[in-house]
Coordinates of C-alpha atoms in Angstrom, one line a residue:
Chain A
M1 CA 150.3 132.3 87.2
N2 CA 150.3 130.3 90.4
T3 CA 151.0 126.7 89.6
K4 CA 152.5 124.6 92.3
L5 CA 155.2 123.1 90.1
N6 CA 157.4 122.1 92.9
S7 CA 154.6 120.0 94.3
T8 CA 155.1 116.3 94.1
P9 CA 152.1 115.4 92.0
Q10 CA 153.1 118.0 89.3
K11 CA 156.7 116.8 89.4
S12 CA 155.7 113.2 89.0
I13 CA 153.3 114.0 86.2
L14 CA 156.2 115.7 84.4
Q15 CA 158.5 112.8 85.0
K16 CA 156.0 110.1 84.0
G17 CA 154.8 112.1 81.1
S18 CA 158.3 112.8 79.8
K19 CA 159.1 109.1 80.0
E20 CA 156.0 108.2 78.0
A21 CA 156.7 110.9 75.5
L22 CA 160.2 109.5 74.9
T23 CA 158.7 106.0 74.3
L24 CA 156.1 107.5 71.9
R25 CA 159.0 108.9 69.8
N26 CA 159.7 105.3 68.7
D27 CA 156.6 105.6 66.5
F28 CA 157.9 108.7 64.7
P29 CA 160.5 108.3 61.9
M30 CA 161.4 112.1 62.3
Y31 CA 162.8 111.3 65.7
K32 CA 164.9 108.5 64.3
S33 CA 166.4 110.9 61.7
H34 CA 166.8 113.7 64.3
P35 CA 167.2 112.1 67.7
T36 CA 168.3 115.3 69.4
L37 CA 165.6 117.5 67.8
V38 CA 163.6 119.8 70.1
Y39 CA 160.5 120.3 68.1
L40 CA 158.3 122.9 69.6
D41 CA 156.2 124.0 66.6
N42 CA 153.3 121.5 66.7
T43 CA 150.7 124.2 66.1
A44 CA 152.3 124.6 62.7
T45 CA 152.4 120.9 61.9
S46 CA 152.8 117.6 63.8
H47 CA 155.1 114.8 63.0
K48 CA 153.7 111.6 61.5
P49 CA 153.8 108.1 63.0
K50 CA 155.0 105.1 60.9
S51 CA 151.5 103.7 60.8
V52 CA 150.2 106.7 58.9
L53 CA 153.0 106.6 56.4
K54 CA 152.6 102.8 56.0
A55 CA 148.9 103.2 55.4
M56 CA 149.4 105.7 52.5
N57 CA 152.3 103.7 51.1
D58 CA 150.2 100.5 51.2
F59 CA 147.5 102.2 49.2
Y60 CA 149.9 103.2 46.5
C61 CA 151.8 99.9 46.5
L62 CA 149.0 97.3 47.1
Y63 CA 145.7 98.6 45.9
N64 CA 146.2 101.8 44.0
A65 CA 143.1 102.6 41.8
N66 CA 140.7 105.4 41.4
V67 CA 137.5 105.4 43.6
H68 CA 133.8 105.3 42.8
R69 CA 134.4 104.4 39.1
G70 CA 136.0 101.0 38.5
V71 CA 134.1 97.8 38.5
Y72 CA 137.3 95.7 39.0
S73 CA 138.2 94.4 42.5
L74 CA 141.2 96.7 42.9
A75 CA 138.9 99.8 42.4
E76 CA 136.4 98.3 44.8
K77 CA 139.1 97.9 47.4
A78 CA 140.3 101.5 47.0
T79 CA 136.7 102.7 47.2
I80 CA 136.0 100.8 50.4
A81 CA 139.2 102.1 52.0
F82 CA 138.4 105.6 51.0
E83 CA 134.8 105.5 52.3
Q84 CA 135.9 103.7 55.4
A85 CA 138.2 106.6 56.0
R86 CA 135.2 108.9 55.8
D87 CA 133.3 106.7 58.3
S88 CA 136.3 106.9 60.6
V89 CA 136.3 110.7 60.4
A90 CA 132.6 110.9 61.0
H91 CA 132.9 108.7 64.1
F92 CA 135.9 110.7 65.3
I93 CA 134.0 114.0 65.3
G94 CA 130.5 112.8 66.1
A95 CA 129.1 113.5 62.6
D96 CA 127.1 111.5 60.1
R97 CA 129.0 110.3 57.1
E98 CA 127.0 112.6 54.7
E99 CA 128.2 115.5 56.7
V100 CA 131.9 114.8 56.1
I101 CA 133.4 116.7 53.2
F102 CA 137.1 116.1 52.4
T103 CA 139.0 119.2 51.7
S104 CA 142.7 120.0 51.3
G105 CA 142.9 121.5 54.8
T106 CA 141.3 124.0 57.3
T107 CA 141.8 127.0 55.0
S108 CA 140.2 125.3 52.0
G109 CA 137.3 124.2 54.2
L110 CA 136.7 127.7 55.6
N111 CA 136.8 129.2 52.2
L112 CA 134.4 126.5 51.0
A113 CA 132.0 127.3 53.9
M114 CA 132.2 131.0 53.0
R115 CA 131.4 130.3 49.3
L116 CA 128.5 128.0 50.2
L117 CA 127.0 130.6 52.4
A118 CA 127.7 133.6 50.2
P119 CA 124.5 133.5 48.1
H120 CA 122.5 133.9 51.3
I121 CA 124.3 137.1 52.5
K122 CA 123.1 140.4 51.4
K123 CA 123.8 144.1 52.0
D124 CA 123.8 145.3 55.6
D125 CA 124.0 141.7 57.0
E126 CA 126.5 141.3 59.8
I127 CA 129.4 138.8 59.9
V128 CA 131.0 138.3 63.3
V129 CA 134.5 137.0 63.9
S130 CA 136.9 137.4 66.8
V131 CA 140.1 139.5 67.1
V132 CA 142.2 136.3 67.6
E133 CA 141.3 134.7 64.3
H134 CA 144.0 133.1 62.1
H135 CA 144.0 134.8 58.6
S136 CA 142.3 131.7 57.2
N137 CA 139.2 132.4 59.3
L138 CA 139.3 136.1 58.8
V139 CA 140.3 137.0 55.2
P140 CA 137.5 134.9 53.6
W141 CA 134.9 136.8 55.7
Q142 CA 136.6 140.1 54.8
E143 CA 136.1 139.2 51.2
L144 CA 132.5 138.1 51.7
A145 CA 131.8 141.4 53.5
K146 CA 133.4 143.4 50.7
E147 CA 131.5 141.5 48.0
K148 CA 128.1 141.8 49.6
N149 CA 128.5 145.2 51.2
A150 CA 128.0 143.5 54.6
I151 CA 129.4 144.6 57.9
L152 CA 132.3 142.8 59.6
R153 CA 132.4 142.9 63.4
F154 CA 135.0 141.6 65.9
I155 CA 134.4 140.1 69.3
P156 CA 137.3 141.4 71.5
I157 CA 139.3 139.6 74.2
T158 CA 139.6 140.7 77.8
A159 CA 142.8 141.9 79.4
N160 CA 143.2 138.3 80.6
Y161 CA 143.3 137.0 77.1
T162 CA 139.9 135.3 77.3
L163 CA 137.1 135.9 74.9
D164 CA 134.9 138.8 75.9
L165 CA 131.6 137.0 76.2
K166 CA 129.9 140.1 77.6
A167 CA 130.8 142.0 74.4
A168 CA 129.8 139.0 72.3
R169 CA 126.3 139.3 73.7
T170 CA 125.8 142.7 72.2
I171 CA 127.9 142.2 69.0
I172 CA 125.9 139.1 68.0
N173 CA 122.4 140.4 67.3
S174 CA 119.4 140.0 65.0
K175 CA 121.4 141.4 62.1
T176 CA 124.1 138.7 62.5
K177 CA 124.0 136.1 59.7
I178 CA 127.4 134.4 60.3
V179 CA 129.6 133.8 63.3
A180 CA 133.0 132.4 62.4
I181 CA 135.3 131.7 65.3
T182 CA 138.2 129.5 66.4
G183 CA 137.9 126.8 69.0
I184 CA 141.5 127.3 70.2
S185 CA 143.6 130.4 69.3
N186 CA 146.9 129.3 67.6
V187 CA 148.6 132.3 69.3
L188 CA 147.1 132.6 72.7
G189 CA 146.1 129.0 73.3
M190 CA 142.8 130.5 74.5
E191 CA 139.9 128.1 74.4
T192 CA 136.8 129.8 73.1
P193 CA 133.6 129.2 75.1
L194 CA 132.0 127.6 72.0
G195 CA 128.8 126.5 73.6
D196 CA 128.0 130.0 74.7
I197 CA 128.9 131.6 71.3
I198 CA 127.1 129.0 69.3
A199 CA 124.0 129.3 71.4
L200 CA 124.1 133.1 71.0
A201 CA 124.4 132.8 67.3
H202 CA 121.6 130.4 66.9
K203 CA 119.3 132.5 69.1
H204 CA 119.5 135.1 66.3
G205 CA 119.4 132.5 63.5
A206 CA 123.0 133.0 62.5
K207 CA 125.1 130.2 61.0
T208 CA 128.2 129.2 62.9
I209 CA 131.6 128.2 61.4
I210 CA 134.2 126.8 63.7
D211 CA 137.9 126.8 62.9
G212 CA 138.9 123.6 64.6
A213 CA 142.5 123.4 63.4
Q214 CA 144.0 123.3 66.9
M215 CA 141.2 121.5 68.6
V216 CA 141.5 118.1 66.9
A217 CA 145.0 117.6 68.3
H218 CA 144.0 118.2 71.9
G219 CA 140.7 116.5 72.7
K220 CA 137.6 114.9 71.6
V221 CA 135.4 116.9 69.3
D222 CA 131.7 116.3 68.9
V223 CA 130.1 118.5 66.3
H224 CA 126.5 117.4 67.0
T225 CA 127.0 118.3 70.7
L226 CA 128.7 121.6 69.7
N227 CA 125.7 122.2 67.4
C228 CA 127.8 124.2 65.0
D229 CA 126.8 124.5 61.3
F230 CA 130.4 124.1 59.9
F231 CA 133.6 122.8 61.5
S232 CA 136.9 122.8 59.5
F233 CA 140.2 121.1 60.4
S234 CA 143.4 119.7 58.9
G235 CA 144.9 116.3 59.0
H236 CA 148.5 117.4 59.2
K237 CA 148.1 119.0 62.6
M238 CA 146.8 115.8 64.1
F239 CA 149.6 113.4 63.0
G240 CA 148.0 112.9 59.5
P241 CA 149.4 113.9 56.1
T242 CA 149.4 117.3 54.6
G243 CA 146.9 118.0 51.8
I244 CA 143.8 116.7 53.5
G245 CA 141.3 118.2 55.9
V246 CA 137.6 118.0 56.6
L247 CA 134.7 120.4 56.4
Y248 CA 131.8 119.2 58.6
G249 CA 128.5 120.6 57.5
R250 CA 125.2 120.1 59.2
K251 CA 123.1 117.8 56.9
A252 CA 120.0 119.9 56.8
L253 CA 122.1 122.9 55.7
L254 CA 124.2 121.0 53.2
E255 CA 121.1 119.6 51.5
K256 CA 119.9 123.2 50.8
L257 CA 123.2 124.7 49.7
K258 CA 124.4 124.9 46.1
P259 CA 127.8 123.3 45.3
H260 CA 130.7 125.6 44.5
V261 CA 133.1 123.3 42.7
F262 CA 131.8 121.4 39.7
G263 CA 132.9 118.5 37.7
G264 CA 133.2 114.7 37.9
E265 CA 132.1 112.9 41.0
M266 CA 129.8 115.6 42.3
V267 CA 127.3 114.8 39.6
R268 CA 124.7 112.0 39.2
E269 CA 123.7 112.6 35.6
V270 CA 124.9 115.0 33.0
N271 CA 123.6 115.9 29.6
S272 CA 125.1 118.6 27.3
Y273 CA 123.4 121.5 29.0
H274 CA 122.4 120.3 32.5
A275 CA 123.7 118.3 35.4
K276 CA 122.0 116.7 38.4
W277 CA 124.0 116.9 41.6
N278 CA 125.1 113.8 43.4
E279 CA 123.9 113.0 47.0
L280 CA 125.7 114.1 50.1
P281 CA 128.6 114.2 50.7
W282 CA 129.8 113.7 47.2
K283 CA 127.8 116.8 46.0
F284 CA 130.7 118.8 47.5
E285 CA 133.6 116.7 46.3
A286 CA 134.4 117.3 42.7
G287 CA 137.2 115.4 40.9
T288 CA 139.3 112.5 42.1
P289 CA 139.6 112.8 45.9
M290 CA 142.8 112.8 48.0
I291 CA 142.5 109.0 48.3
A292 CA 145.9 108.3 49.9
Q293 CA 145.7 111.2 52.2
A294 CA 142.2 110.2 53.4
I295 CA 143.6 106.8 54.2
G296 CA 146.5 108.5 56.0
L297 CA 144.0 110.6 58.0
R298 CA 142.2 107.4 59.0
A299 CA 145.5 105.9 60.2
A300 CA 146.1 109.1 62.2
I301 CA 142.8 108.7 63.9
E302 CA 143.5 105.1 64.7
Y303 CA 146.9 106.1 66.1
I304 CA 145.4 108.7 68.4
K305 CA 142.9 106.1 69.7
H306 CA 145.5 103.3 69.9
R307 CA 148.0 105.4 71.9
K308 CA 145.2 106.9 73.9
L309 CA 146.7 110.3 73.2
Y310 CA 143.9 112.5 74.5
A311 CA 144.4 110.9 78.0
K312 CA 147.8 112.5 78.0
E313 CA 146.4 116.0 77.8
E314 CA 146.9 116.6 81.5
Y315 CA 150.6 116.0 81.1
L316 CA 150.7 118.6 78.3
R317 CA 148.9 121.1 80.5
V318 CA 151.4 120.6 83.3
L319 CA 154.3 120.9 80.8
R320 CA 152.7 124.1 79.5
N321 CA 152.5 125.5 83.1
Y322 CA 156.1 124.5 83.7
T323 CA 157.2 126.3 80.5
I324 CA 155.3 129.5 81.4
A325 CA 156.6 129.6 85.0
E326 CA 160.2 129.1 83.9
L327 CA 160.0 131.6 81.1
Q328 CA 158.6 134.2 83.4
K329 CA 161.5 133.6 85.8
L330 CA 163.7 134.4 82.9
G331 CA 161.9 137.7 82.4
A332 CA 159.7 136.8 79.4
T333 CA 156.3 138.3 78.9
I334 CA 153.7 135.6 78.3
I335 CA 150.9 136.4 75.9
G336 CA 148.0 134.2 76.8
P337 CA 145.5 133.2 79.4
Q338 CA 146.2 131.5 82.7
H339 CA 144.5 128.3 81.5
G340 CA 144.6 127.2 77.9
A341 CA 145.9 124.7 75.3
P342 CA 149.6 123.9 75.3
I343 CA 150.5 126.9 73.1
I344 CA 152.9 129.4 74.7
T345 CA 153.5 132.7 73.0
F346 CA 156.0 135.1 74.6
T347 CA 158.2 138.1 74.0
L348 CA 161.6 139.1 75.4
A349 CA 162.2 142.8 75.8
G350 CA 164.5 144.3 73.2
I351 CA 165.1 141.0 71.3
H352 CA 163.1 140.3 68.1
P353 CA 161.5 136.9 68.0
H354 CA 163.2 136.2 64.7
D355 CA 166.6 136.5 66.4
I356 CA 165.4 134.3 69.3
A357 CA 164.3 131.6 66.8
Q358 CA 167.5 131.9 64.8
I359 CA 169.7 131.4 67.8
L360 CA 167.7 128.5 69.2
D361 CA 167.9 126.9 65.8
R362 CA 171.7 126.5 66.3
D363 CA 170.8 124.0 69.0
E364 CA 168.2 122.2 67.0
I365 CA 165.4 123.9 68.9
C366 CA 162.4 124.7 66.6
I367 CA 160.1 127.5 67.7
R368 CA 157.9 129.9 65.6
A369 CA 158.5 133.6 65.3
G370 CA 156.5 136.3 63.7
H371 CA 152.8 136.9 63.9
H372 CA 151.6 133.4 63.3
C373 CA 149.1 134.4 60.6
A374 CA 147.3 136.6 63.1
M375 CA 148.4 140.1 62.2
P376 CA 145.2 141.8 63.5
L377 CA 145.6 140.1 66.9
H378 CA 149.2 141.4 67.1
Q379 CA 148.0 144.9 66.1
E380 CA 145.3 144.7 68.7
L381 CA 147.9 143.7 71.4
K382 CA 150.3 146.3 70.0
I383 CA 153.0 143.7 69.6
Q384 CA 155.3 143.8 66.6
A385 CA 156.0 140.1 66.6
S386 CA 156.1 137.2 69.1
A387 CA 157.7 133.8 69.6
R388 CA 155.7 130.7 70.1
V389 CA 156.2 127.3 71.6
S390 CA 153.6 124.6 71.0
L391 CA 153.6 121.2 72.6
S392 CA 152.6 117.7 71.5
Y393 CA 152.6 114.3 73.1
Y394 CA 156.2 113.5 72.1
N395 CA 157.6 116.6 73.9
T396 CA 159.5 116.1 77.1
K397 CA 160.5 118.2 80.1
E398 CA 164.0 117.9 78.7
D399 CA 162.9 119.6 75.5
I400 CA 161.7 122.6 77.6
D401 CA 164.9 122.6 79.7
R402 CA 167.0 122.7 76.5
F403 CA 164.7 125.5 75.2
L404 CA 165.2 127.5 78.4
Q405 CA 169.0 127.1 78.2
G406 CA 168.7 128.4 74.6
I407 CA 166.9 131.5 75.9
K408 CA 169.7 132.1 78.3
K409 CA 172.1 132.0 75.3
V410 CA 169.9 134.5 73.5
Y411 CA 170.3 136.8 76.4
A412 CA 174.0 136.3 76.5
I413 CA 174.4 137.1 72.8
F414 CA 172.3 140.2 73.1
G415 CA 174.1 141.3 76.2
V416 CA 170.9 141.2 78.3
K417 CA 171.3 140.4 82.0
H418 CA 168.5 138.2 83.3
H419 CA 167.7 137.3 86.9
E420 CA 167.0 133.7 87.8
Chain B
M1 CA 177.6 130.6 58.7
N2 CA 174.9 131.3 61.2
E3 CA 177.5 131.5 63.9
D4 CA 178.7 134.8 62.5
L5 CA 175.3 136.3 62.1
Y6 CA 175.3 137.9 65.5
Q7 CA 178.8 139.4 65.2
E8 CA 179.6 142.5 67.2
H9 CA 179.3 144.7 64.0
I10 CA 175.7 143.6 63.5
L11 CA 174.7 143.9 67.1
D12 CA 176.4 147.3 67.3
H13 CA 174.2 148.6 64.5
Y14 CA 171.2 146.9 66.0
H15 CA 171.6 148.4 69.5
Y16 CA 173.0 151.8 68.3
P17 CA 171.4 152.4 64.9
R18 CA 172.8 155.2 62.8
H19 CA 170.5 157.8 61.1
K20 CA 167.4 156.5 62.8
G21 CA 164.5 159.0 62.8
K22 CA 162.0 160.8 60.6
I23 CA 162.8 163.5 58.1
V24 CA 160.1 166.1 58.2
N25 CA 160.3 167.4 54.6
A26 CA 161.3 164.1 53.0
N27 CA 160.2 163.8 49.4
V28 CA 160.8 160.0 49.5
I29 CA 159.0 158.1 52.2
H30 CA 158.4 154.3 51.8
R31 CA 157.5 151.5 54.1
E32 CA 158.3 147.8 53.5
I33 CA 157.4 144.8 55.7
N34 CA 158.6 141.3 55.8
P35 CA 155.4 139.3 56.5
L36 CA 157.4 136.2 57.4
C37 CA 158.5 137.6 60.8
G38 CA 157.1 141.1 61.2
D39 CA 160.2 143.2 60.3
E40 CA 159.3 146.6 59.1
L41 CA 161.3 149.6 57.8
T42 CA 160.4 153.0 56.6
F43 CA 163.0 155.0 54.7
Y44 CA 162.9 158.8 54.5
A45 CA 165.0 160.8 52.0
S46 CA 165.3 164.4 50.9
I47 CA 166.6 164.3 47.4
D48 CA 167.5 167.5 45.5
K49 CA 168.7 167.4 41.9
E50 CA 169.5 163.7 42.1
K51 CA 171.6 164.2 45.3
I52 CA 170.7 162.7 48.6
K53 CA 170.6 165.7 51.0
A54 CA 169.3 163.7 54.0
L55 CA 168.4 160.0 54.5
S56 CA 167.1 158.2 57.6
F57 CA 165.0 155.2 58.6
E58 CA 162.6 154.1 61.2
G59 CA 161.6 150.5 62.0
N60 CA 161.2 147.5 64.1
G61 CA 162.4 144.0 63.6
C62 CA 165.2 141.5 63.8
A63 CA 168.8 142.3 64.3
V64 CA 169.6 141.6 60.6
S65 CA 166.9 143.8 59.2
Q66 CA 167.6 146.7 61.5
A67 CA 171.4 146.5 61.2
S68 CA 171.1 146.3 57.5
A69 CA 169.0 149.5 57.5
S70 CA 171.5 151.3 59.7
L71 CA 174.5 150.2 57.6
L72 CA 172.7 151.2 54.4
S73 CA 171.7 154.6 55.7
E74 CA 175.3 155.2 56.6
F75 CA 176.5 154.1 53.2
L76 CA 174.0 156.3 51.3
Q77 CA 174.8 159.6 53.1
G78 CA 175.8 162.2 50.5
K79 CA 175.3 159.8 47.6
T80 CA 173.0 160.1 44.6
I81 CA 169.8 158.6 43.1
K82 CA 172.1 156.7 40.7
D83 CA 173.8 155.1 43.7
I84 CA 170.5 154.0 45.1
K85 CA 169.5 152.5 41.7
K86 CA 172.9 150.7 41.5
L87 CA 172.3 148.9 44.8
D88 CA 172.2 145.2 44.6
D89 CA 172.1 142.2 47.0
N90 CA 175.9 142.0 47.1
T91 CA 176.1 145.6 48.3
I92 CA 174.1 144.6 51.3
Y93 CA 175.9 141.4 52.0
S94 CA 179.3 143.2 51.9
L95 CA 177.9 145.9 54.2
L96 CA 176.8 143.2 56.6
G97 CA 180.1 141.5 56.2
I98 CA 178.7 138.0 56.8
S99 CA 177.1 135.3 54.6
I100 CA 173.3 135.3 54.9
S101 CA 171.3 132.1 54.8
H102 CA 168.4 131.8 52.4
T103 CA 165.7 132.4 55.1
R104 CA 167.4 135.6 56.4
R105 CA 167.8 137.1 52.9
K106 CA 164.5 138.9 53.1
C107 CA 165.5 140.4 56.4
A108 CA 168.8 141.6 55.1
L109 CA 167.5 143.0 51.8
L110 CA 164.4 144.7 53.3
S111 CA 166.3 148.0 53.7
M112 CA 167.4 148.1 50.1
Q113 CA 163.9 147.2 48.9
A114 CA 162.4 150.0 50.9
I115 CA 164.7 152.8 49.6
K116 CA 164.7 151.5 46.0
E117 CA 161.0 151.2 45.9
G118 CA 160.6 154.6 47.6
V119 CA 162.7 156.2 44.9
R120 CA 161.0 154.4 42.1
L121 CA 157.5 155.4 43.2
Q122 CA 158.7 159.0 43.7
E123 CA 160.0 159.1 40.1
Q124 CA 156.7 157.6 38.8
L125 CA 154.7 160.3 40.6
T126 CA 156.8 163.2 39.3
K127 CA 156.6 161.9 35.7
Q128 CA 152.8 161.7 35.8
P129 CA 150.9 164.7 34.4
A130 CA 149.1 166.6 37.1
K131 CA 145.5 165.3 37.1
N132 CA 143.1 164.0 39.6
I133 CA 143.4 160.3 39.6
K134 CA 140.4 159.0 41.5
T135 CA 140.6 155.3 42.1
K136 CA 137.6 153.5 43.5
T137 CA 138.7 151.1 46.2
R138 CA 136.3 149.0 48.1
T139 CA 136.7 149.0 51.8
I140 CA 135.0 146.8 54.4
R141 CA 132.3 148.4 56.5
K142 CA 133.2 148.2 60.2
G143 CA 130.7 147.2 62.8

């Protein structure tokens, strides 16, 4: 990995970016409670700014009421706030509001997409995923394949940890009915060439489902431009609360699909033996929605816009490259492509990632260890377990330097000599 | 507490595990994994008339899980099935000689789980009348 990190532009990007990151921390109560925290597990979840917490608290304190039901003004206020949150999400991802279904997170959205498409899958149909998928975008498709006696196929990665497009061109064929793939690998940081994959799928009439969990934290998503059929993501990985996510579904498709969860809210009219479904998107949202969480998600979107976070992505890439270069100097093996999202997975010879994470924890450094919900990927790469660092806009160069000092401590405890 | 976790004793058993390897004619073989972090352990034992004739393990994982397996293997040499059944969390903690935090408990106890479960399954098998048990399991068709 040849990145001129000693060059002045890179150094100044790191300096400036770190300074801005420190300022950003003033927005995050977690950094007030833990001022010396080195939090490097943003792929797992992000911290929440005050504005998100205030928005949710305000709902509960100032206009708490159920939505879509009450005639009184409080209920109207709650309903407007909730539906405005939906509008905000729609605008954020380039969708129409009828295409935004609130879910409890990426996993629930992917499962819902699977259930909605299930009636249309039959024996011998092919379902294509990639080897890098998170269990949430793999296991639902395994189950569907088992249920329907369909065939599950995997697009491999190259030796350089990029998606093997050449292989994809043969694997996705006229028998393919579903292509489910991640936009960014939560292990490798690999960015899938979604345009190519989606085009390939559509050429053969297959439906495309994108796991967008890592995408929404790192750059603008436009689902109409992507031209995917489904796109699922979580609020909590993009500075929003836990318990809420979004499943985007193409309108023409959602209109044809039968709902999977039934009850109040998703019906227009009910008599004893029959119900008429509600219009989109409510047809797919049964029961009282996650009102506070949707309002929190909207506040997270406003926060991203207000702080112009996506513009800081270049800083994160430089910080990623710095982390990789320094880790390599310390003898680590990096598991990921040359260019990618700010997710750095690595191994240290002879030292289990769990021990690395445990020792780092003594110094308040939070990294992830294990297989990151991607066991098949680890089996494919013949790695028992790995350690992962994932960056967000409040991480600084100092965070990484402390992390690197921690790695040296790990070596010292395990009696491993490293070169510098 | 965590300070003690990487004591010499633990690291010694991690770097130089005792009784590591396969047993070819083992009548107890059982693998357990810790999905949290990827620790895995397989225990092998040759048991004859309730007595442990040979016992070993193979595995991969964090220092605590592997050291625990090594310490437990050493402890169980020449003992009996009853001793395996009598094993409890405290046995492991005293073998390790340090206090284990909640999150590392699964790592520490994986070895005990593996050998106990192996013995339990072996007993279940030997108690069953010999008959062909055909279970229909659905597998996924691979492309």
